[in-house]
């Protein structure tokens, strides 16, 4: 802590020194001509460029200096010369710290080792970082800090293809962020530090000599890093929207604050509306308002929005989560099975470039980040991508310090199996013929956790959830669930004990439920009244009145976006696919 405070004070002193020279290092605007990635992709010797970003490395040799500038797209090396900038500007350039934002203008060239760089003509300090960057440029190791200060986790994500800067040894710099201790150890002005940069034959040689050319990926960040994961999550959501728009669905928005929390059995969050003088609940599901829209004549609709459930936290549960729901008039659960299968395979192919998803874990002693891959490993493309498009051919191989722990194959067609058949396979062919007491005892013997208050169908449900669902790694549509589990779905015509429902299970967890929606207002009222347990205030009378106006037959689905991203991006904790997961305040 004392070292950090000392570094902060040194940076504040540098800020005052800049201001004393009439330089204000917090600018309103700078207009780059392109991103760092685009500058590399559209390389032409001598082409003028202007780029901006954060300084993630600097290496000096007295009368010249290299820095790495990084924006969201990736990194770009900048080469500054004292005889080009002049004495005063070059001195100012050497005062820059790791983490500062700069705008640079110059011309493109390649170093002797083939590194695309900018020969600096001028620069502007855009924002002075008053705190030093994290101690590890390749990912924070403190999980608590990673979640509470996600911005540090993001800026610590190493750029894809960044040349290595070894630790230790004569004339060698530490990793860029770790060089902070060297750079900030001097007083203002900074003392020169000898580096590995030199000039040979009139052409600068950068510190990455001998390193392989950087391999480009779509996000500009190392595969499996937090920045890579979050940018791919954004691409996943974009592709979901494109998929539904392409099929003629209308995107809708429905209330987050509701007088009666319906559509699921869950504990809601409660709030109070001062102007209306009454309590409201944060929604626990999107469903009931969507069915009102079906009544109103919107035949195909979807919504991506937040749900809130005041329940437990786990690696698969966050109280605030992102949900997709979609409804198709005149369809049924089979219609929606095709929709889910097409949607997920389309998204995987467009965002990841493959239908084979690898989940990886770090080996002992390796960094926790940058070790997860979600793709097969095609031959690396060493050309730089031109934009943040779908990584169908620019995907980097996984970090070597991780091992494959699970492989998920999304290749179609997906398996379909009835709920009762799966239970019989695990719990015995006579499971549904024995007495409820025998089922309870057998479930206990199998290792399922059975509460004393569990009804008979809940005992079977516990067997499925604890002993069967975790084994469903490749996509499986589990169909025809007990009617007691899903009161908003229609009964199976040839088996009235079950409903036309599926649960799409992938990676050992439910990814998407889908229904043939109940459109009989009399039957719907009966099931909801039973679910409410005689508490009339829990009954959404307005929804039931809407059904009485007539709702077309329809299929509906829900997909948890967070869980979908966990599966596609190889993450085992929901917190690792949410930018700001819920944590207890300090």
Coordinates of C-alpha atoms in Angstrom, one line a residue:
X1 CA 0.0 0.0 0.0
X2 CA 2.9 2.4 0.9
X3 CA 4.5 1.7 -2.5
X4 CA 1.2 2.4 -4.3
X5 CA 0.7 5.7 -2.3
X6 CA 4.2 6.7 -3.2
X7 CA 3.5 6.1 -6.9
X8 CA 0.3 8.1 -6.8
X9 CA 2.1 11.0 -5.2
X10 CA 4.8 10.9 -7.9
X11 CA 2.2 10.9 -10.6
X12 CA 0.5 13.9 -9.0
X13 CA 3.8 15.7 -8.9
X14 CA 4.1 15.0 -12.6
X15 CA 0.6 16.4 -13.2
X16 CA 1.6 19.6 -11.4
X17 CA 4.8 19.9 -13.4
X18 CA 2.8 19.6 -16.6
X19 CA 0.3 22.2 -15.5
X20 CA 3.2 24.5 -14.5
X21 CA 4.3 24.4 -18.2
X22 CA 0.8 25.4 -19.3
X23 CA -0.1 21.8 -20.4
X24 CA -3.6 20.6 -19.5
X25 CA -3.4 16.8 -19.6
X26 CA -7.2 16.2 -19.6
X27 CA -8.4 17.1 -23.1
X28 CA -11.9 17.4 -24.4
X29 CA -11.4 15.6 -27.7
X30 CA -9.0 14.0 -30.1
X31 CA -10.1 12.6 -33.5
X32 CA -8.2 9.5 -34.6
X33 CA -8.2 8.7 -38.3
X34 CA -8.6 5.0 -37.4
X35 CA -8.2 2.3 -34.7
X36 CA -4.8 0.7 -33.9
X37 CA -6.1 -2.5 -35.6
X38 CA -7.1 -0.7 -38.7
X39 CA -3.8 1.1 -39.0
X40 CA -2.0 -2.3 -39.0
X41 CA -4.5 -3.9 -41.3
X42 CA -4.3 -1.1 -43.9
X43 CA -0.5 -0.7 -43.7
X44 CA 1.3 1.3 -46.4
X45 CA 4.8 2.6 -45.9
X46 CA 4.7 6.3 -45.1
X47 CA 1.0 6.6 -44.8
X48 CA -0.1 9.3 -42.3
X49 CA -2.2 8.1 -39.4
X50 CA -3.6 9.4 -36.1
X51 CA -4.4 7.0 -33.4
X52 CA -5.2 7.2 -29.7
X53 CA -5.2 4.9 -26.7
X54 CA -3.6 4.0 -23.4
X55 CA 0.1 3.5 -23.0
X56 CA 0.8 -0.1 -22.0
X57 CA 4.6 -0.2 -22.5
X58 CA 7.5 2.1 -23.0
X59 CA 11.1 1.3 -23.9
X60 CA 13.7 4.1 -24.3
X61 CA 17.4 4.3 -25.4
X62 CA 18.3 7.9 -24.7
X63 CA 17.6 9.8 -28.0
X64 CA 14.7 7.6 -29.1
X65 CA 11.9 5.7 -27.5
X66 CA 9.2 3.2 -28.2
X67 CA 5.8 3.0 -26.6
X68 CA 2.8 0.7 -27.1
X69 CA -0.5 2.5 -27.5
X70 CA -3.6 0.3 -27.1
X71 CA -7.3 1.0 -27.8
X72 CA -10.2 -1.5 -27.8
X73 CA -9.1 -3.0 -31.1
X74 CA -5.5 -3.9 -30.1
X75 CA -2.0 -2.4 -29.8
X76 CA 0.2 -0.4 -32.0
X77 CA 3.9 0.5 -31.5
X78 CA 5.0 4.1 -31.7
X79 CA 8.6 5.3 -32.3
X80 CA 9.7 8.7 -31.1
X81 CA 13.0 10.4 -32.0
X82 CA 14.4 13.4 -30.2
X83 CA 15.7 14.9 -33.4
X84 CA 12.2 14.8 -34.9
X85 CA 10.2 16.0 -32.0
X86 CA 12.7 18.5 -30.6
X87 CA 14.2 18.7 -27.1
X88 CA 11.3 20.0 -25.1
X89 CA 8.5 17.8 -26.7
X90 CA 10.8 14.7 -26.5
X91 CA 11.5 15.4 -22.8
X92 CA 7.7 15.7 -22.2
X93 CA 7.2 12.4 -24.1
X94 CA 9.6 10.7 -21.7
X95 CA 7.5 11.9 -18.8
X96 CA 4.5 9.8 -19.9
X97 CA 3.5 7.0 -17.5
X98 CA 2.0 3.6 -18.1
X99 CA -1.8 4.0 -18.2
X100 CA -1.8 7.6 -19.6
X101 CA -4.0 8.2 -22.7
X102 CA -2.3 9.8 -25.7
X103 CA -3.1 10.8 -29.2
X104 CA -0.3 10.3 -31.7
X105 CA 0.2 11.5 -35.3
X106 CA 2.8 10.2 -37.6
X107 CA 3.6 7.8 -40.5
X108 CA 3.6 4.1 -40.7
X109 CA 6.7 2.1 -41.1
X110 CA 8.1 -1.4 -40.1
X111 CA 11.0 -2.0 -37.8
X112 CA 13.8 -4.4 -38.7
X113 CA 12.0 -7.2 -37.0
X114 CA 8.8 -6.5 -39.1
X115 CA 6.8 -4.8 -36.4
X116 CA 4.3 -2.3 -37.8
X117 CA 4.9 1.0 -36.0
X118 CA 4.1 4.7 -36.2
X119 CA 7.0 7.1 -36.6
X120 CA 5.9 9.9 -34.3
X121 CA 5.5 13.4 -35.7
X122 CA 3.4 14.9 -32.8
X123 CA 1.5 13.8 -29.8
X124 CA -1.2 15.1 -27.3
X125 CA -1.6 14.0 -23.7
X126 CA -5.3 13.2 -23.5
X127 CA -5.7 12.0 -19.9
X128 CA -3.1 11.6 -17.1
X129 CA -3.5 8.4 -15.0
X130 CA -3.0 9.3 -11.4
X131 CA -2.9 5.7 -10.2
X132 CA -0.5 3.0 -11.5
X133 CA -2.0 0.1 -13.5
X134 CA -2.4 -3.4 -12.0
X135 CA 0.7 -5.3 -11.2
X136 CA 0.0 -7.9 -13.9
X137 CA -0.6 -6.7 -17.5
X138 CA -1.9 -10.2 -18.5
X139 CA -4.8 -10.4 -16.1
X140 CA -5.5 -9.8 -12.4
X141 CA -5.0 -12.7 -10.1
X142 CA -7.1 -11.4 -7.3
X143 CA -10.7 -12.6 -8.0
X144 CA -12.2 -10.1 -5.6
X145 CA -10.6 -7.1 -7.4
X146 CA -11.5 -8.6 -10.8
X147 CA -15.2 -8.5 -10.0
X148 CA -15.3 -5.3 -7.9
X149 CA -13.0 -3.2 -10.1
X150 CA -13.8 -4.7 -13.5
X151 CA -12.2 -1.8 -15.3
X152 CA -8.9 -2.9 -13.9
X153 CA -9.5 -6.4 -15.1
X154 CA -10.4 -5.1 -18.6
X155 CA -7.4 -2.9 -19.0
X156 CA -5.2 -5.7 -17.8
X157 CA -6.3 -7.9 -20.6
X158 CA -3.2 -8.4 -22.9
X159 CA -3.5 -7.4 -26.5
X160 CA -3.6 -10.3 -28.9
X161 CA -0.2 -11.0 -30.4
X162 CA 1.7 -8.6 -28.2
X163 CA 5.4 -9.4 -28.4
X164 CA 6.8 -10.8 -25.1
X165 CA 8.9 -8.7 -22.8
X166 CA 10.8 -11.1 -20.6
X167 CA 11.5 -10.6 -16.9
X168 CA 15.0 -10.4 -15.5
X169 CA 18.4 -10.6 -17.0
X170 CA 20.8 -7.9 -18.0
X171 CA 19.3 -5.3 -20.4
X172 CA 15.8 -6.8 -20.2
X173 CA 12.6 -5.0 -19.2
X174 CA 9.9 -6.6 -17.1
X175 CA 6.4 -6.9 -18.5
X176 CA 4.9 -3.6 -19.5
X177 CA 2.7 -3.1 -16.4
X178 CA 5.4 -4.3 -14.1
X179 CA 7.8 -1.7 -15.5
X180 CA 5.8 0.8 -13.6
X181 CA 8.1 0.2 -10.6
X182 CA 11.0 1.3 -12.8
X183 CA 9.3 4.1 -14.5
X184 CA 7.9 5.7 -11.4
X185 CA 10.9 5.2 -9.2
X186 CA 12.5 8.5 -10.2
X187 CA 11.4 12.0 -9.4
X188 CA 10.2 14.5 -12.0
X189 CA 11.6 14.7 -14.6
X190 CA 12.0 10.9 -15.2
X191 CA 15.5 9.5 -15.3
X192 CA 16.4 7.7 -18.5
X193 CA 16.5 3.9 -18.2
X194 CA 18.6 1.9 -20.7
X195 CA 16.6 -0.6 -22.6
X196 CA 16.9 -3.2 -25.4
X197 CA 15.9 -0.8 -28.2
X198 CA 18.7 0.0 -30.6
X199 CA 19.1 1.2 -34.2
X200 CA 20.8 -1.0 -36.8
X201 CA 21.4 0.0 -40.3
X202 CA 19.2 3.1 -40.0
X203 CA 16.2 1.0 -39.1
X204 CA 14.9 0.8 -35.5
X205 CA 14.8 -2.6 -33.8
X206 CA 12.1 -3.0 -31.3
X207 CA 12.1 -5.0 -28.0
X208 CA 10.1 -7.8 -29.6
X209 CA 13.0 -9.0 -31.7
X210 CA 12.8 -12.7 -32.4
X211 CA 9.1 -12.9 -31.4
X212 CA 6.6 -14.5 -33.8
X213 CA 4.4 -12.1 -35.7
X214 CA 1.2 -11.3 -33.8
X215 CA -1.8 -13.4 -34.5
X216 CA -4.9 -11.4 -35.0
X217 CA -8.2 -12.2 -33.4
X218 CA -11.5 -10.4 -33.8
X219 CA -11.6 -8.7 -30.4
X220 CA -8.0 -7.5 -30.4
X221 CA -7.5 -9.1 -27.0
X222 CA -6.0 -12.4 -25.9
X223 CA -8.5 -15.3 -26.2
X224 CA -10.1 -16.0 -22.9
X225 CA -9.2 -12.6 -21.4
X226 CA -12.0 -10.6 -19.8
X227 CA -12.0 -8.1 -22.6
X228 CA -12.2 -10.9 -25.2
X229 CA -15.1 -12.5 -23.3
X230 CA -17.1 -9.3 -22.9
X231 CA -16.7 -8.2 -26.5
X232 CA -17.7 -11.7 -27.7
X233 CA -20.7 -11.5 -25.4
X234 CA -21.7 -8.3 -27.1
X235 CA -21.3 -10.0 -30.5
X236 CA -23.5 -12.9 -29.3
X237 CA -26.3 -10.6 -28.3
X238 CA -26.0 -8.7 -31.6
X239 CA -26.3 -12.0 -33.6
X240 CA -29.3 -13.1 -31.5
X241 CA -31.1 -9.8 -32.5
X242 CA -30.1 -10.3 -36.2
X243 CA -31.4 -13.9 -36.2
X244 CA -34.9 -12.9 -34.9
X245 CA -35.1 -9.8 -37.1
X246 CA -34.2 -12.0 -40.1
X247 CA -37.1 -14.3 -39.3
X248 CA -39.6 -11.4 -39.1
X249 CA -39.8 -11.1 -35.3
X250 CA -40.6 -7.7 -33.7
X251 CA -38.5 -6.6 -30.8
X252 CA -40.6 -5.3 -28.0
X253 CA -40.0 -3.7 -24.6
X254 CA -42.2 -4.5 -21.6
X255 CA -42.4 -3.1 -18.0
X256 CA -39.7 -4.0 -15.5
X257 CA -41.8 -2.7 -12.6
X258 CA -45.0 -4.8 -12.3
X259 CA -47.9 -4.7 -9.8
X260 CA -48.0 -8.5 -9.7
X261 CA -44.8 -10.5 -10.4
X262 CA -45.9 -13.3 -12.7
X263 CA -44.6 -15.7 -15.3
X264 CA -42.5 -17.8 -12.9
X265 CA -42.3 -19.1 -9.4
X266 CA -39.6 -16.9 -7.8
X267 CA -39.0 -14.4 -5.0
X268 CA -39.2 -10.8 -6.4
X269 CA -37.5 -7.6 -5.3
X270 CA -40.0 -5.0 -4.0
X271 CA -39.9 -1.3 -4.5
X272 CA -42.3 1.7 -3.9
X273 CA -43.6 4.1 -6.4
X274 CA -43.9 7.5 -4.7
X275 CA -46.1 9.2 -7.3
X276 CA -48.6 6.4 -7.5
X277 CA -48.4 5.6 -3.8
X278 CA -48.1 1.9 -4.1
X279 CA -45.7 -1.0 -4.1
X280 CA -44.3 -2.5 -7.3
X281 CA -42.1 -5.5 -8.0
X282 CA -39.1 -5.9 -10.3
X283 CA -40.1 -8.4 -12.9
X284 CA -39.2 -12.1 -12.5
X285 CA -40.2 -13.0 -16.1
X286 CA -41.2 -11.4 -19.4
X287 CA -43.9 -14.0 -20.3
X288 CA -47.2 -12.5 -19.3
X289 CA -46.8 -9.2 -21.1
X290 CA -45.7 -11.0 -24.2
X291 CA -48.8 -13.0 -24.3
X292 CA -50.8 -9.8 -24.0
X293 CA -49.1 -8.7 -27.2
X294 CA -50.0 -12.0 -28.9
X295 CA -53.6 -11.2 -28.0
X296 CA -53.1 -7.7 -29.5
X297 CA -52.0 -9.1 -32.8
X298 CA -48.2 -9.1 -32.8
X299 CA -47.6 -12.6 -34.1
X300 CA -43.9 -12.9 -33.7
X301 CA -42.0 -11.1 -31.0
X302 CA -39.0 -11.2 -28.8
X303 CA -37.4 -9.2 -26.0
X304 CA -33.9 -9.2 -24.5
X305 CA -34.1 -7.6 -21.0
X306 CA -33.3 -7.8 -17.4
X307 CA -35.1 -10.0 -14.9
X308 CA -34.6 -9.9 -11.1
X309 CA -35.0 -12.6 -8.6
X310 CA -34.3 -12.1 -4.9
X311 CA -32.8 -15.5 -4.4
X312 CA -29.4 -17.1 -3.8
X313 CA -26.1 -16.5 -5.5
X314 CA -24.1 -19.2 -7.1
X315 CA -21.7 -19.8 -10.0
X316 CA -24.9 -20.2 -12.1
X317 CA -27.1 -17.6 -10.5
X318 CA -27.0 -13.8 -10.3
X319 CA -30.0 -11.9 -8.9
X320 CA -30.0 -9.6 -11.9
X321 CA -29.8 -11.6 -15.2
X322 CA -30.4 -11.1 -18.9
X323 CA -33.2 -13.0 -20.5
X324 CA -34.4 -13.6 -24.0
X325 CA -38.0 -14.6 -24.6
X326 CA -39.6 -15.1 -28.0
X327 CA -43.1 -16.1 -29.1
X328 CA -44.4 -17.3 -32.4
X329 CA -48.1 -17.4 -33.1
X330 CA -49.5 -20.5 -34.7
X331 CA -46.4 -22.5 -33.7
X332 CA -45.8 -25.0 -30.9
X333 CA -43.0 -26.5 -28.8
X334 CA -41.6 -28.3 -31.9
X335 CA -41.5 -25.0 -33.8
X336 CA -39.5 -23.5 -30.9
X337 CA -37.1 -26.5 -30.7
X338 CA -36.2 -25.8 -34.3
X339 CA -35.8 -22.1 -33.4
X340 CA -33.5 -22.7 -30.5
X341 CA -31.4 -25.2 -32.5
X342 CA -31.0 -22.8 -35.4
X343 CA -30.4 -19.8 -33.2
X344 CA -27.6 -21.3 -31.1
X345 CA -25.8 -23.0 -34.0
X346 CA -26.0 -19.8 -36.1
X347 CA -24.7 -17.6 -33.2
X348 CA -21.8 -20.1 -32.5
X349 CA -20.8 -20.3 -36.2
X350 CA -20.9 -16.5 -36.7
X351 CA -19.2 -15.4 -33.5
X352 CA -16.8 -18.4 -32.8
X353 CA -16.4 -19.9 -36.3
X354 CA -17.1 -23.4 -35.1
X355 CA -19.7 -25.7 -33.6
X356 CA -17.2 -27.5 -31.4
X357 CA -16.8 -25.7 -28.1
X358 CA -13.9 -26.5 -25.8
X359 CA -13.9 -25.6 -22.1
X360 CA -10.5 -25.3 -20.6
X361 CA -9.0 -24.9 -17.1
X362 CA -5.6 -23.4 -16.1
X363 CA -3.0 -25.9 -15.0
X364 CA -1.4 -25.4 -11.6
X365 CA 0.6 -22.3 -11.2
X366 CA -0.8 -20.5 -14.3
X367 CA -2.7 -17.2 -14.5
X368 CA -6.4 -17.5 -14.1
X369 CA -7.2 -15.4 -17.1
X370 CA -6.3 -15.9 -20.7
X371 CA -6.6 -19.7 -20.4
X372 CA -10.0 -20.5 -21.7
X373 CA -10.7 -21.3 -25.3
X374 CA -14.1 -21.8 -27.0
X375 CA -13.1 -22.8 -30.4
X376 CA -11.4 -25.4 -32.5
X377 CA -7.9 -24.3 -33.6
X378 CA -7.6 -23.5 -37.3
X379 CA -4.3 -22.5 -38.8
X380 CA -3.6 -19.0 -37.4
X381 CA -4.1 -16.1 -39.8
X382 CA -1.3 -13.7 -39.2
X383 CA -3.0 -10.9 -41.2
X384 CA -4.6 -8.3 -39.1
X385 CA -8.4 -8.1 -39.2
X386 CA -9.9 -4.9 -40.5
X387 CA -12.8 -4.6 -38.0
X388 CA -14.5 -6.2 -35.1
X389 CA -16.4 -8.7 -37.2
X390 CA -17.1 -12.3 -36.7
X391 CA -13.9 -14.3 -36.0
X392 CA -14.6 -17.1 -38.5
X393 CA -11.0 -17.3 -39.6
X394 CA -8.8 -15.1 -37.3
X395 CA -8.9 -17.2 -34.1
X396 CA -5.8 -17.7 -32.0
X397 CA -4.9 -21.0 -30.5
X398 CA -5.5 -21.4 -26.7
X399 CA -3.0 -20.4 -24.1
X400 CA -0.6 -23.4 -23.6
X401 CA -1.0 -23.2 -19.8
X402 CA -4.5 -24.6 -19.9
X403 CA -6.0 -28.0 -20.6
X404 CA -9.2 -29.1 -22.2
X405 CA -11.7 -30.3 -19.5
X406 CA -14.9 -30.6 -21.6
X407 CA -15.9 -30.5 -25.3
X408 CA -19.4 -29.6 -26.4
X409 CA -20.5 -30.5 -30.0
X410 CA -23.3 -28.3 -31.3
X411 CA -23.5 -30.1 -34.6
X412 CA -27.1 -30.7 -35.8
X413 CA -29.4 -32.5 -35.4
X414 CA -29.7 -32.3 -31.6
X415 CA -30.8 -35.2 -29.4
X416 CA -34.4 -35.4 -28.3
X417 CA -35.4 -37.5 -25.3
X418 CA -38.6 -37.7 -23.1
X419 CA -38.3 -36.7 -19.5
X420 CA -39.7 -40.0 -18.2
X421 CA -37.3 -42.1 -20.4
X422 CA -34.3 -40.3 -19.0
X423 CA -35.5 -40.8 -15.4
X424 CA -36.1 -44.5 -16.1
X425 CA -32.6 -44.9 -17.4
X426 CA -31.1 -43.4 -14.2
X427 CA -33.6 -44.5 -11.5
X428 CA -35.0 -47.8 -12.8
X429 CA -37.4 -48.9 -15.5
X430 CA -40.2 -49.3 -12.9
X431 CA -39.7 -45.8 -11.4
X432 CA -43.2 -44.5 -12.4
X433 CA -44.9 -47.8 -11.3
X434 CA -43.7 -48.0 -7.7
X435 CA -45.3 -46.2 -4.8
X436 CA -44.5 -42.6 -3.9
X437 CA -42.8 -43.8 -0.7
X438 CA -40.6 -46.2 -2.7
X439 CA -39.7 -43.4 -5.1
X440 CA -38.6 -41.2 -2.3
X441 CA -36.5 -43.9 -0.7
X442 CA -34.9 -44.8 -4.0
X443 CA -34.1 -41.1 -4.8
X444 CA -32.4 -40.8 -1.4
X445 CA -30.4 -44.0 -2.1
X446 CA -29.3 -42.6 -5.4
X447 CA -28.0 -39.5 -3.7
X448 CA -30.6 -36.9 -4.6
X449 CA -31.4 -34.3 -2.0
X450 CA -35.1 -34.7 -1.0
X451 CA -36.9 -32.2 1.2
X452 CA -39.5 -33.5 3.7
X453 CA -42.1 -31.1 2.1
X454 CA -41.4 -32.4 -1.5
X455 CA -44.5 -33.6 -3.4
X456 CA -44.1 -36.7 -5.5
X457 CA -43.4 -34.9 -8.8
X458 CA -40.8 -32.8 -7.0
X459 CA -39.0 -36.0 -5.9
X460 CA -38.7 -37.0 -9.6
X461 CA -37.6 -33.5 -10.4
X462 CA -34.8 -33.7 -7.9
X463 CA -33.6 -36.9 -9.4
X464 CA -33.5 -35.3 -12.8
X465 CA -31.9 -32.0 -11.7
X466 CA -29.2 -33.6 -9.5
X467 CA -28.4 -36.8 -11.3
X468 CA -29.4 -36.5 -14.9
X469 CA -29.2 -32.9 -16.1
X470 CA -25.4 -32.5 -15.1
X471 CA -24.6 -35.3 -17.5
X472 CA -26.2 -33.7 -20.5
X473 CA -23.1 -32.0 -22.0
X474 CA -24.0 -32.1 -25.7
X475 CA -27.4 -30.5 -26.6
X476 CA -30.4 -32.5 -25.6
X477 CA -34.1 -31.5 -25.8
X478 CA -35.8 -33.0 -22.8
X479 CA -39.5 -33.2 -23.7
X480 CA -42.9 -33.9 -22.1
X481 CA -42.4 -32.7 -18.6
X482 CA -44.9 -33.3 -15.8
X483 CA -47.8 -30.9 -16.0
X484 CA -47.3 -29.8 -12.4
X485 CA -43.9 -28.3 -13.3
X486 CA -45.2 -25.9 -16.0
X487 CA -48.6 -24.4 -15.4
X488 CA -48.4 -22.1 -18.4
X489 CA -48.1 -24.8 -21.1
X490 CA -50.7 -27.0 -22.9
X491 CA -51.3 -30.6 -22.0
X492 CA -49.9 -33.3 -24.3
X493 CA -53.0 -34.6 -26.2
X494 CA -52.1 -38.3 -25.9
X495 CA -50.7 -38.1 -22.3
X496 CA -52.6 -35.6 -20.1
X497 CA -50.1 -36.1 -17.3
X498 CA -47.4 -34.2 -19.2
X499 CA -47.2 -31.0 -21.1
X500 CA -45.8 -30.0 -24.5
X501 CA -42.7 -28.6 -23.1
X502 CA -38.9 -29.0 -23.7
X503 CA -35.9 -28.1 -21.7
X504 CA -32.8 -27.6 -23.8
X505 CA -29.9 -28.8 -21.8
X506 CA -26.3 -28.1 -22.8
X507 CA -23.1 -28.1 -20.6
X508 CA -25.0 -29.9 -17.8
X509 CA -27.6 -27.2 -17.3
X510 CA -30.8 -25.9 -18.7
X511 CA -30.1 -23.3 -21.4
X512 CA -33.7 -22.8 -22.7
X513 CA -37.2 -24.0 -21.8
X514 CA -39.9 -23.9 -24.6
X515 CA -43.6 -24.4 -24.5
X516 CA -46.7 -24.9 -26.5
X517 CA -48.3 -22.0 -24.8
X518 CA -51.6 -22.3 -22.9
X519 CA -54.3 -20.2 -24.7
X520 CA -57.4 -21.7 -23.0
X521 CA -58.4 -18.9 -20.5
X522 CA -60.5 -21.4 -18.4
X523 CA -57.7 -23.9 -18.0
X524 CA -55.2 -21.1 -17.5
X525 CA -57.2 -19.6 -14.7
X526 CA -57.5 -23.0 -13.0
X527 CA -53.8 -23.7 -13.0
X528 CA -52.8 -20.2 -11.9
X529 CA -55.3 -20.2 -9.0
X530 CA -53.8 -23.5 -7.9
X531 CA -50.3 -22.1 -8.1
X532 CA -51.4 -19.0 -6.1
X533 CA -52.6 -21.3 -3.3
X534 CA -55.8 -19.3 -2.7
X535 CA -54.0 -16.0 -2.4
X536 CA -56.1 -13.9 -4.8
X537 CA -53.6 -10.9 -4.7
X538 CA -51.0 -13.1 -6.5
X539 CA -53.4 -13.7 -9.4
X540 CA -52.8 -11.5 -12.4
X541 CA -56.4 -10.8 -13.3
X542 CA -55.5 -8.4 -16.1
X543 CA -53.6 -11.2 -17.9
X544 CA -56.5 -13.6 -17.5
X545 CA -58.9 -11.0 -18.9
X546 CA -56.6 -10.6 -21.9
X547 CA -56.7 -14.3 -22.6
X548 CA -60.5 -14.2 -22.6
X549 CA -60.2 -11.9 -25.6
X550 CA -58.6 -14.8 -27.5
X551 CA -54.9 -15.7 -27.9
X552 CA -53.7 -17.6 -31.0
X553 CA -51.9 -21.0 -30.5
X554 CA -48.3 -20.2 -30.0
X555 CA -44.9 -21.5 -29.2
X556 CA -42.6 -19.7 -26.7
X557 CA -39.0 -19.9 -25.5
X558 CA -36.8 -18.4 -22.9
X559 CA -33.0 -18.4 -23.0
X560 CA -30.8 -17.1 -20.2
X561 CA -28.2 -15.0 -22.1
X562 CA -25.7 -15.3 -19.2
X563 CA -25.8 -19.1 -19.2
X564 CA -25.7 -19.2 -23.0
X565 CA -22.5 -17.1 -22.9
X566 CA -21.0 -19.3 -20.2
X567 CA -21.5 -22.3 -22.5
X568 CA -20.3 -20.7 -25.7
X569 CA -17.3 -18.8 -24.1
X570 CA -16.1 -21.6 -21.9
X571 CA -16.7 -20.0 -18.5
X572 CA -17.7 -22.0 -15.4
X573 CA -19.0 -19.0 -13.4
X574 CA -21.7 -16.6 -14.3
X575 CA -19.7 -13.8 -12.8
X576 CA -17.1 -14.2 -15.6
X577 CA -19.6 -13.3 -18.3
X578 CA -21.2 -10.3 -16.5
X579 CA -19.4 -7.0 -16.5
X580 CA -20.5 -6.0 -13.0
X581 CA -21.8 -9.1 -11.1
X582 CA -23.7 -8.6 -7.9
X583 CA -21.5 -8.4 -4.8
X584 CA -22.0 -7.5 -1.2
X585 CA -21.0 -3.9 -0.6
X586 CA -17.8 -3.4 1.3

